[in-house]
CSV table of N, CA and C in Angstrom, one decimal:
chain,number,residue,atom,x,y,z
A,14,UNK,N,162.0,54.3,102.5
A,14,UNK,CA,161.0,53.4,101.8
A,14,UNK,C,160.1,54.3,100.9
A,15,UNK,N,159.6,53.7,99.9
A,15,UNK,CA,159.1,54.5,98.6
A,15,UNK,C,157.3,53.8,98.9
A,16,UNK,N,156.4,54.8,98.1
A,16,UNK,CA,155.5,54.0,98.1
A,16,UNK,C,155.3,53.1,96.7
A,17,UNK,N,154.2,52.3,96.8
A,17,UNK,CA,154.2,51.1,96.0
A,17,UNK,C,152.9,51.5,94.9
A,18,UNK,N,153.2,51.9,94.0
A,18,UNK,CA,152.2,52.7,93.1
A,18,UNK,C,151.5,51.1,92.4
A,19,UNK,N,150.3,51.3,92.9
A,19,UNK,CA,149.7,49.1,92.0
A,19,UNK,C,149.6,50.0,90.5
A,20,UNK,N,149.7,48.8,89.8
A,20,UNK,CA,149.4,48.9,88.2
A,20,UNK,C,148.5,48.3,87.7
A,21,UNK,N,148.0,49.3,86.7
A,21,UNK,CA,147.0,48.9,86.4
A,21,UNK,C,146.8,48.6,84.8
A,22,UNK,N,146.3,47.6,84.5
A,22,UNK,CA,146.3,46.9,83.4
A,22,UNK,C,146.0,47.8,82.2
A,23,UNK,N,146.0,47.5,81.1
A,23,UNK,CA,145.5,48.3,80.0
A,23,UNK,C,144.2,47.6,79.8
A,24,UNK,N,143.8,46.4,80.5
A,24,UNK,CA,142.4,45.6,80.0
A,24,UNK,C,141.8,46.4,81.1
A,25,UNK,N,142.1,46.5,82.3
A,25,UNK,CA,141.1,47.2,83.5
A,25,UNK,C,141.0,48.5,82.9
A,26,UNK,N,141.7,49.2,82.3
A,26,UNK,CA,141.1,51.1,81.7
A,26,UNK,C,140.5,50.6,80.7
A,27,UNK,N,140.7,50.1,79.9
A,27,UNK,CA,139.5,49.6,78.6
A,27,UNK,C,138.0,49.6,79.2
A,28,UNK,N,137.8,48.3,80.5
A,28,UNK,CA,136.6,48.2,80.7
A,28,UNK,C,136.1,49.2,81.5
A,29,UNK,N,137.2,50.3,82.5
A,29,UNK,CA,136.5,51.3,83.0
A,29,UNK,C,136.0,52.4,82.0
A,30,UNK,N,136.8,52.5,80.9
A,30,UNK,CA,136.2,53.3,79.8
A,30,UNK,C,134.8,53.0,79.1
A,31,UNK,N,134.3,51.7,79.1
A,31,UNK,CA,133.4,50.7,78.4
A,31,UNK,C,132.5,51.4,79.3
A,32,UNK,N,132.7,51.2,80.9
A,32,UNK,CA,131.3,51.3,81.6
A,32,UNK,C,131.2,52.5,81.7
A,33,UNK,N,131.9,53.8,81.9
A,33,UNK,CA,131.7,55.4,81.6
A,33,UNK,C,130.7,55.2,80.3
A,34,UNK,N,131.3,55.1,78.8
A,34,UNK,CA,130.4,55.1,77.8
A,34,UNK,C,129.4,54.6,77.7
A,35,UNK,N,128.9,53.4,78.6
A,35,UNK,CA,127.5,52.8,78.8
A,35,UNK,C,126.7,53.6,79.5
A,36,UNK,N,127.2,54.1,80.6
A,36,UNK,CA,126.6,55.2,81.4
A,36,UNK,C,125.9,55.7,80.5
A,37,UNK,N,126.9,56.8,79.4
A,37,UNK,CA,126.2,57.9,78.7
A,37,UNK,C,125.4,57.3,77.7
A,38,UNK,N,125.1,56.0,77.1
A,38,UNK,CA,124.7,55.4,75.8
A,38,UNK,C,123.0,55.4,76.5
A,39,UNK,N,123.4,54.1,77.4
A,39,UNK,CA,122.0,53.8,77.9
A,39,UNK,C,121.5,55.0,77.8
A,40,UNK,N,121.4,55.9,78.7
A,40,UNK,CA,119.8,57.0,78.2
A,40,UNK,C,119.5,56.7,77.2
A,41,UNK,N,120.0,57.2,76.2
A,41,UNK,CA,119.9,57.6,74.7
A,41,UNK,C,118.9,56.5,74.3
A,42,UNK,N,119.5,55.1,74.5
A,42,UNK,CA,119.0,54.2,73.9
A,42,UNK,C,117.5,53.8,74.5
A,43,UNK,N,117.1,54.4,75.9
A,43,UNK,CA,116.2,54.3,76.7
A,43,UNK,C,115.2,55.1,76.1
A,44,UNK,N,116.0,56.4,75.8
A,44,UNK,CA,114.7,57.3,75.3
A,44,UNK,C,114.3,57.4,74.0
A,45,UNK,N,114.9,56.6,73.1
A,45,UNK,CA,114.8,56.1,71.4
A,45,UNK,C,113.4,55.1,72.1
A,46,UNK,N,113.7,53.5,72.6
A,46,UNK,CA,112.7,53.1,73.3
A,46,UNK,C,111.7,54.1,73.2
A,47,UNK,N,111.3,54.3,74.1
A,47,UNK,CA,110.4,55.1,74.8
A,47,UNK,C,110.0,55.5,73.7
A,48,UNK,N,110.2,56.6,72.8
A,48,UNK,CA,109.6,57.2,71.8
A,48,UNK,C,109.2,56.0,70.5
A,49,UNK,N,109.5,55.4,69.9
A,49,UNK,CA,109.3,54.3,69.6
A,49,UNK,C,108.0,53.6,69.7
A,50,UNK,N,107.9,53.2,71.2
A,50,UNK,CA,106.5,52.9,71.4
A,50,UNK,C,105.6,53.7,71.9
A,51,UNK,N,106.0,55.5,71.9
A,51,UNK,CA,104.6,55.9,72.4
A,51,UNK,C,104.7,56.2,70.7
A,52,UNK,N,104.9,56.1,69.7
A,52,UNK,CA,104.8,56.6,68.1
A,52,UNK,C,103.7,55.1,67.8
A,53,UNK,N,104.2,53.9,68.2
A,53,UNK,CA,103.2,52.9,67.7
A,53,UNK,C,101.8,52.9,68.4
A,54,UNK,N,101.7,53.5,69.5
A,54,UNK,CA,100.6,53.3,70.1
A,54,UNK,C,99.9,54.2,69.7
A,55,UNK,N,100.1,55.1,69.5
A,55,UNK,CA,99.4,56.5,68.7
A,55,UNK,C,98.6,56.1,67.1
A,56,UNK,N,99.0,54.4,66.4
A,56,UNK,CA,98.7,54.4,65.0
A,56,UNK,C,97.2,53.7,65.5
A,57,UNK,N,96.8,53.7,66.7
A,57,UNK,CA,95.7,52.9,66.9
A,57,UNK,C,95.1,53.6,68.6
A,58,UNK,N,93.6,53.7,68.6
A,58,UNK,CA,93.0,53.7,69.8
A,58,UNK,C,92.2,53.4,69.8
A,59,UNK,N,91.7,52.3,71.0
A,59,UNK,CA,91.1,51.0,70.8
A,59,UNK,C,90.3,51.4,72.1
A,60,UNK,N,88.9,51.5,71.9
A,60,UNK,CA,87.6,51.3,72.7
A,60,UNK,C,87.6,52.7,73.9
A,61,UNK,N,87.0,53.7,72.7
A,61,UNK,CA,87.3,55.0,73.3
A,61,UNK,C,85.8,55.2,73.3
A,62,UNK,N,85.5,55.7,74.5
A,62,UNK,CA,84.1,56.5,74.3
A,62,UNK,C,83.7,57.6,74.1
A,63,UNK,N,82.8,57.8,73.4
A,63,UNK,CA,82.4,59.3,72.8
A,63,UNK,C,81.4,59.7,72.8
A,64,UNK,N,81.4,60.9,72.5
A,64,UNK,CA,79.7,61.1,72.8
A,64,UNK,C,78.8,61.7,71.2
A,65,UNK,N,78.1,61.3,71.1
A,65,UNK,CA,77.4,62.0,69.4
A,65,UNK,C,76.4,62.6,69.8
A,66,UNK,N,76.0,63.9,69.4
A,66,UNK,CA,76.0,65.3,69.3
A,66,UNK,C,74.2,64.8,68.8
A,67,UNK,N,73.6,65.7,69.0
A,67,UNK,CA,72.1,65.7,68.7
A,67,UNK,C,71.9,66.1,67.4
A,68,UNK,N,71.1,65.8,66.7
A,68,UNK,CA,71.0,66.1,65.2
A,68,UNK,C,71.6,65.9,64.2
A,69,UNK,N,71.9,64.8,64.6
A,69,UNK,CA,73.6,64.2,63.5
A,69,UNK,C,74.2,65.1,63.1
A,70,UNK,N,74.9,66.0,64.0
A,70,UNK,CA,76.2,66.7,64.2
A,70,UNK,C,77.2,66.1,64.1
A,71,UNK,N,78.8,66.2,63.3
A,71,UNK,CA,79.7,65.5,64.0
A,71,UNK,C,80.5,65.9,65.4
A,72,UNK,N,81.0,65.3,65.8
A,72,UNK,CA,81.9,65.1,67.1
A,72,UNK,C,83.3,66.4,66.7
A,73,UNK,N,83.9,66.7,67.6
A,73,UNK,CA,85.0,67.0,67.5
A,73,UNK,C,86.3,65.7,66.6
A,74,UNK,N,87.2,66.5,66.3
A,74,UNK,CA,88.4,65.6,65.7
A,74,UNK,C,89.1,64.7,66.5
A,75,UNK,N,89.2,63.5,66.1
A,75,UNK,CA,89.7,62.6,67.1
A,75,UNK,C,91.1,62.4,66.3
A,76,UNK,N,92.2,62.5,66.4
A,76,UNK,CA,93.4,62.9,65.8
A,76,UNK,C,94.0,61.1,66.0
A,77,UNK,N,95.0,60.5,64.6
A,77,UNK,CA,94.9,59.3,64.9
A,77,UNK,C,96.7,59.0,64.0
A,78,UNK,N,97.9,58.6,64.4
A,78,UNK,CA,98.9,59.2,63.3
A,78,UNK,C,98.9,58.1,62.3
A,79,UNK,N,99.3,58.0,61.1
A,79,UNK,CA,99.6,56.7,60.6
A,79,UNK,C,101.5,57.1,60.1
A,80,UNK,N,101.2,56.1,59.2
A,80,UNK,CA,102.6,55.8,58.5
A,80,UNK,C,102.4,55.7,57.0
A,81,UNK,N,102.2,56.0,56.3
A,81,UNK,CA,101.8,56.4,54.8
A,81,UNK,C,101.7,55.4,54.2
A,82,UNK,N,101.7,54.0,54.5
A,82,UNK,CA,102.0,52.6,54.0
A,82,UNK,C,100.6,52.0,53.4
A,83,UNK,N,99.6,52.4,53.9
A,83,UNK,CA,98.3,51.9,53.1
A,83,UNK,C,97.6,53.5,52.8
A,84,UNK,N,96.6,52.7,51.5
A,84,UNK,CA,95.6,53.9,51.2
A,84,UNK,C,94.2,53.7,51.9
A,85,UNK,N,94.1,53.7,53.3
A,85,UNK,CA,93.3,53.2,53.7
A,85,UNK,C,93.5,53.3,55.5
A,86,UNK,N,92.4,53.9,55.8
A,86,UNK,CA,92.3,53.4,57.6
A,86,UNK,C,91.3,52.9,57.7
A,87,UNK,N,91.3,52.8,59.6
A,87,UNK,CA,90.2,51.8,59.9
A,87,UNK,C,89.2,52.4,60.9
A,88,UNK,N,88.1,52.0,61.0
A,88,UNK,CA,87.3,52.1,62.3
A,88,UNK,C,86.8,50.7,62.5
A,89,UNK,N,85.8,51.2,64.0
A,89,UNK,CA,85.1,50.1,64.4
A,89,UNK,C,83.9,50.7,65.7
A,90,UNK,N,82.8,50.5,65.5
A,90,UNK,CA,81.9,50.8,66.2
A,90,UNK,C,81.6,49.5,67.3
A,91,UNK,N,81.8,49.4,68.6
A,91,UNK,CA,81.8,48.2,69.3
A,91,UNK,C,80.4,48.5,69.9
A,92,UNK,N,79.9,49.3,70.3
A,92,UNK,CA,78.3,49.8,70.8
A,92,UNK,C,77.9,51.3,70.4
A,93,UNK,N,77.1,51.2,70.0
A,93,UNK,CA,76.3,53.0,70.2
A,93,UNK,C,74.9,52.6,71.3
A,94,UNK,N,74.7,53.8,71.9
A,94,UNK,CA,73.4,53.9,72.8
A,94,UNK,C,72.5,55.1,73.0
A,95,UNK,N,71.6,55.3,73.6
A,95,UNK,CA,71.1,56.3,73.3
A,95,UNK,C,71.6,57.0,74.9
A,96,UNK,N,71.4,58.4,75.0
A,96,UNK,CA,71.8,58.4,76.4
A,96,UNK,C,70.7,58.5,77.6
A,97,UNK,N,69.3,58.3,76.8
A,97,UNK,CA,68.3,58.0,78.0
A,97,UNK,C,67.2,57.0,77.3
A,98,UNK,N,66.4,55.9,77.6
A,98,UNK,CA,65.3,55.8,77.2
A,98,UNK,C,65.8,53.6,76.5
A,99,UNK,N,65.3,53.6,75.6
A,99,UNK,CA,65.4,51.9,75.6
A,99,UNK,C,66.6,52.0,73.9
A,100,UNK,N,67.4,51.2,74.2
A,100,UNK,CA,68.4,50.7,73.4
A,100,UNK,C,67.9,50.2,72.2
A,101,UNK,N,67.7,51.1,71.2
A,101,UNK,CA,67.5,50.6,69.5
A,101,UNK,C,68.2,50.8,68.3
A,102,UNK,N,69.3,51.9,69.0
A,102,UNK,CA,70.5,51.8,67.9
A,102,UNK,C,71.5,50.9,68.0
A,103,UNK,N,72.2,50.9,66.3
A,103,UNK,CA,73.0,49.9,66.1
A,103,UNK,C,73.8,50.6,64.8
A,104,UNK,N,73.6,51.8,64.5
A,104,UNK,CA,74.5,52.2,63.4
A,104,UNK,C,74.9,53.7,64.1
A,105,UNK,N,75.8,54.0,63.4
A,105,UNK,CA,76.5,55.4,63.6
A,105,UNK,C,77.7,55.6,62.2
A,106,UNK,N,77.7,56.9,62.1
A,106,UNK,CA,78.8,57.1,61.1
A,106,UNK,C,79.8,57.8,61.2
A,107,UNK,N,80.9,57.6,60.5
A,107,UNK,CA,82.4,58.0,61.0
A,107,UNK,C,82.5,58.3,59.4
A,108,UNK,N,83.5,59.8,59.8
A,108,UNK,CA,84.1,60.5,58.3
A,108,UNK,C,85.6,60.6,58.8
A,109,UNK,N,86.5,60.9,57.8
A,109,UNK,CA,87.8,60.9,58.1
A,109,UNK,C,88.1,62.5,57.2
A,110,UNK,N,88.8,63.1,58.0
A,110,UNK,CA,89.3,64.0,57.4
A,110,UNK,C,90.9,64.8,57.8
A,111,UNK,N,91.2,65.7,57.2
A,111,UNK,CA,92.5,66.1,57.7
A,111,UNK,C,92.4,67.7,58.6
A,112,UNK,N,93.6,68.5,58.9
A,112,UNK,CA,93.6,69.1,59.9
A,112,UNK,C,92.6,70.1,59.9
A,113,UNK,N,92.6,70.6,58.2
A,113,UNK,CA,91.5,72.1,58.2
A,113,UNK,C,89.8,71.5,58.5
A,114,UNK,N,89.6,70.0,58.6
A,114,UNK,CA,88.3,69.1,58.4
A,114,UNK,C,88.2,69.6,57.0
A,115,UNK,N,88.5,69.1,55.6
A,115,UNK,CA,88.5,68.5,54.7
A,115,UNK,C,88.2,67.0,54.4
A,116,UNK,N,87.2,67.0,53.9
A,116,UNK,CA,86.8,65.5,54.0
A,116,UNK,C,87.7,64.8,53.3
A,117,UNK,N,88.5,63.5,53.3
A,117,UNK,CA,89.4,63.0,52.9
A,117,UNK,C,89.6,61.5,52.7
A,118,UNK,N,88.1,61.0,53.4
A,118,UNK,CA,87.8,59.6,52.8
A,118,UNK,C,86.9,59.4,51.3
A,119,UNK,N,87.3,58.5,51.0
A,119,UNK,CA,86.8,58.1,49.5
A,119,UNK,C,85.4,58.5,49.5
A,120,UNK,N,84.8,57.8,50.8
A,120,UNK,CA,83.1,58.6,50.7
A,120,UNK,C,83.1,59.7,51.4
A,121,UNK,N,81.7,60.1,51.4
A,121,UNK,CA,81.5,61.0,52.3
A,121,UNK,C,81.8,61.1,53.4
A,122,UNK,N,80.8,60.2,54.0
A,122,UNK,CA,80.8,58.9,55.1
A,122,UNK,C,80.8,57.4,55.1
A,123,UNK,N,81.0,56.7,56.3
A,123,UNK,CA,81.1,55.7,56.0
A,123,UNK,C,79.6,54.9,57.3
A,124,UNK,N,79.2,53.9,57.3
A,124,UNK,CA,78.1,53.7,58.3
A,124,UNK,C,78.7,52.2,59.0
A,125,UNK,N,79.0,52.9,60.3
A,125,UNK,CA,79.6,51.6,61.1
A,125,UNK,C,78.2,51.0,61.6
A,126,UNK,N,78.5,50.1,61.8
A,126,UNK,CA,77.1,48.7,62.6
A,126,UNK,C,77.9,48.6,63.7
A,127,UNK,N,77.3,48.7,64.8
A,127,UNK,CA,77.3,47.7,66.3
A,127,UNK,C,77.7,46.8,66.5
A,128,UNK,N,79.1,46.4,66.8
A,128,UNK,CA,79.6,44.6,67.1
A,128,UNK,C,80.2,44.3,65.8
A,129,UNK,N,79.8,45.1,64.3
A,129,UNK,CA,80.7,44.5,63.1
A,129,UNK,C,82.2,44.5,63.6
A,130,UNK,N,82.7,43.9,62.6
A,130,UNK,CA,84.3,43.8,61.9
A,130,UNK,C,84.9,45.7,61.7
A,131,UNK,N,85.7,44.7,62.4
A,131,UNK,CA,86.8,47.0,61.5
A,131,UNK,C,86.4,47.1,59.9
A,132,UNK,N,86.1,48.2,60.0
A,132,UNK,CA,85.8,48.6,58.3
A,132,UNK,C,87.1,49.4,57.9
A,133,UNK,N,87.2,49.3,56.5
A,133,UNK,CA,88.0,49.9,56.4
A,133,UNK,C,87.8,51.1,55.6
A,134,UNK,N,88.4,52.5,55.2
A,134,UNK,CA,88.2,53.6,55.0
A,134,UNK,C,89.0,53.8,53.8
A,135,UNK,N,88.8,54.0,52.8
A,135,UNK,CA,89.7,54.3,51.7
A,135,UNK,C,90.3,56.1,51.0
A,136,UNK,N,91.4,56.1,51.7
A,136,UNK,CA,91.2,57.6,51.8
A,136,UNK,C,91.7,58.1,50.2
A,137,UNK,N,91.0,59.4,49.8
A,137,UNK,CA,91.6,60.0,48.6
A,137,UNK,C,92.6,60.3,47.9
A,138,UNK,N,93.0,60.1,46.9
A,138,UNK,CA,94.4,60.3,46.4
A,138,UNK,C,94.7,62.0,46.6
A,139,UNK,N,96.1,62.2,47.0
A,139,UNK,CA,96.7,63.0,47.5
A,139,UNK,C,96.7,63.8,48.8
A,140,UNK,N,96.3,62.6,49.8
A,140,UNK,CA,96.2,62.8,50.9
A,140,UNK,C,96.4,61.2,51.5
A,141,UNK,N,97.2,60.1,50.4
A,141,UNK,CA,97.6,59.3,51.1
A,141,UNK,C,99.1,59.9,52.2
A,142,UNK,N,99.5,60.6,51.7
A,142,UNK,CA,100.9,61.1,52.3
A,142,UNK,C,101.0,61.6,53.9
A,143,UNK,N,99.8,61.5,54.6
A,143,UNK,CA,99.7,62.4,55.6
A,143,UNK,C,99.4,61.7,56.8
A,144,UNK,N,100.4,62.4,57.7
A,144,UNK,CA,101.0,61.8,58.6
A,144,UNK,C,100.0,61.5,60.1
A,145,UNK,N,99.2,62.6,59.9
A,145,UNK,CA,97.9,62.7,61.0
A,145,UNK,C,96.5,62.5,60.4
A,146,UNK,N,95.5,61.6,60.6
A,146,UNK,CA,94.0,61.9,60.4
A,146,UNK,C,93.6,62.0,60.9
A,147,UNK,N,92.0,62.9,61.1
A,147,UNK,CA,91.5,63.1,62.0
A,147,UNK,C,89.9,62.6,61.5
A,148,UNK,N,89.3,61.5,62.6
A,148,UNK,CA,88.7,60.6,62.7
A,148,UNK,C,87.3,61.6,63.3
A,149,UNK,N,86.1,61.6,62.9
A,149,UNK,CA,84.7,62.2,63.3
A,149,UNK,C,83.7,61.0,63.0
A,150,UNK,N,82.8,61.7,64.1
A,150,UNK,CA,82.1,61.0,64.3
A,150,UNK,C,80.3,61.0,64.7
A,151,UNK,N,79.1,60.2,64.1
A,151,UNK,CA,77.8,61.5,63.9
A,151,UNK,C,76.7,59.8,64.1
A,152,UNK,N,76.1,60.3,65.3
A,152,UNK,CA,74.6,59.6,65.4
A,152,UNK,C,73.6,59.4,64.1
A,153,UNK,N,72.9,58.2,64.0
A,153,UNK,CA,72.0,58.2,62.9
A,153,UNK,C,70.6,58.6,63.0
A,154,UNK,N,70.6,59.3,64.3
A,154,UNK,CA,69.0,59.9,64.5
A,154,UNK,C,69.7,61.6,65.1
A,155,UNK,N,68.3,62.0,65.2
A,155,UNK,CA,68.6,63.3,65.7
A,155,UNK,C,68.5,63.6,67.2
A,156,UNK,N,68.6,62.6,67.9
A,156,UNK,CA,69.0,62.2,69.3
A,156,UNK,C,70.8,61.9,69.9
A,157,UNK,N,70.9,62.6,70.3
A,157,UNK,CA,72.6,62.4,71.0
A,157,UNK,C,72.6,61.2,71.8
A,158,UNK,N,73.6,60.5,71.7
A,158,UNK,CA,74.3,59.1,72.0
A,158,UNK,C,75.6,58.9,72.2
A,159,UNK,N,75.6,57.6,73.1
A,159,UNK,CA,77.1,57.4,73.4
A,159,UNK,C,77.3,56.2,72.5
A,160,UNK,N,78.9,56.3,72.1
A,160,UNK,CA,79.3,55.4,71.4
A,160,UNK,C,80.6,54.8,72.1
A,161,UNK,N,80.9,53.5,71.7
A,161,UNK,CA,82.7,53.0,71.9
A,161,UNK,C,83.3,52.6,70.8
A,162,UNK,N,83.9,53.7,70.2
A,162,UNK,CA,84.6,52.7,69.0
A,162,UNK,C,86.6,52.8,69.1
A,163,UNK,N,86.6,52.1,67.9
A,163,UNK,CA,88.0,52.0,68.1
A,163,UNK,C,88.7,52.3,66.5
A,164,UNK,N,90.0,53.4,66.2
A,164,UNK,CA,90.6,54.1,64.7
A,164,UNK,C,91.6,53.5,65.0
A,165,UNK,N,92.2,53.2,64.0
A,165,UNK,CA,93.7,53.4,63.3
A,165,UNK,C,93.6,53.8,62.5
A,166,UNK,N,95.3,54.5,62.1
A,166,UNK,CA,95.8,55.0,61.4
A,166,UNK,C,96.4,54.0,60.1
């Protein structure tokens, strides 16, 4: 007696080939994902707190990425405070600049209000092209304060 070798289809290796290749695809396509949306979440940060420096100093660089598609970013001041004593501010100012701190918005500065609308920022010709801004930030007294605001790129 011989043994009985089963046969197997040319449609059953097709699909076991299909599902081998899926194996190796999926990652790929998992980690395209993945990068994807940590690149879009990076064009915006939304209700960060900060701290503004005494003497209308600015802040450190707050790094923000865009996509070269407008000549223009954004802020938004949602509260400023003082950090001890009774609540009477309501403005603060935000500059945009690039990696060396090069000032790189249309103004100097720009003066956010408390609770306004996103402003927007019109940055300088020949530095629409760039891929990173870096967002600063400066109290309107010479008292240090906490702020919450929110950049895009």
């Amino acid at each position: 007696m011989g043994f009985i070798i089963p046969s197997v289809s040319c449609a059953e290796k097709e699909i076991v080939n299909m599902r081998k290749q899926l194996k190796k695809v999926l990652p790929i396509i998992g980690t395209v994902v993945l990068m994807l949306s940590m690149s879009i979440m990076t064009h915006a940060v939304e209700k960060k707190q900060i701290s503004l420096p005494a003497d209308m100093k600015w802040t450190t660089k707050y790094s923000v990425s865009r996509t070269g598609q407008y000549s223009y970013v954004r802020a938004r001041c949602h509260s400023v405070y003082p950090e001890s004593g009774s609540d009477n501010y309501s403005r603060m100012r935000c500059r945009v600049v690039n990696s060396s701190g090069t000032v790189i918005s249309e103004s100097t500065y720009i003066i956010l209000t408390e609770g306004a609308s996103i402003t927007q920022i019109g940055l300088k010709e020949g530095y629409l092209n760039l891929s990173t801004v870096y967002f600063q930030f400066s109290g309107n007294t010479v008292y240090p304060a906490q702020a919450i605001v929110s950049y895009y790129g």
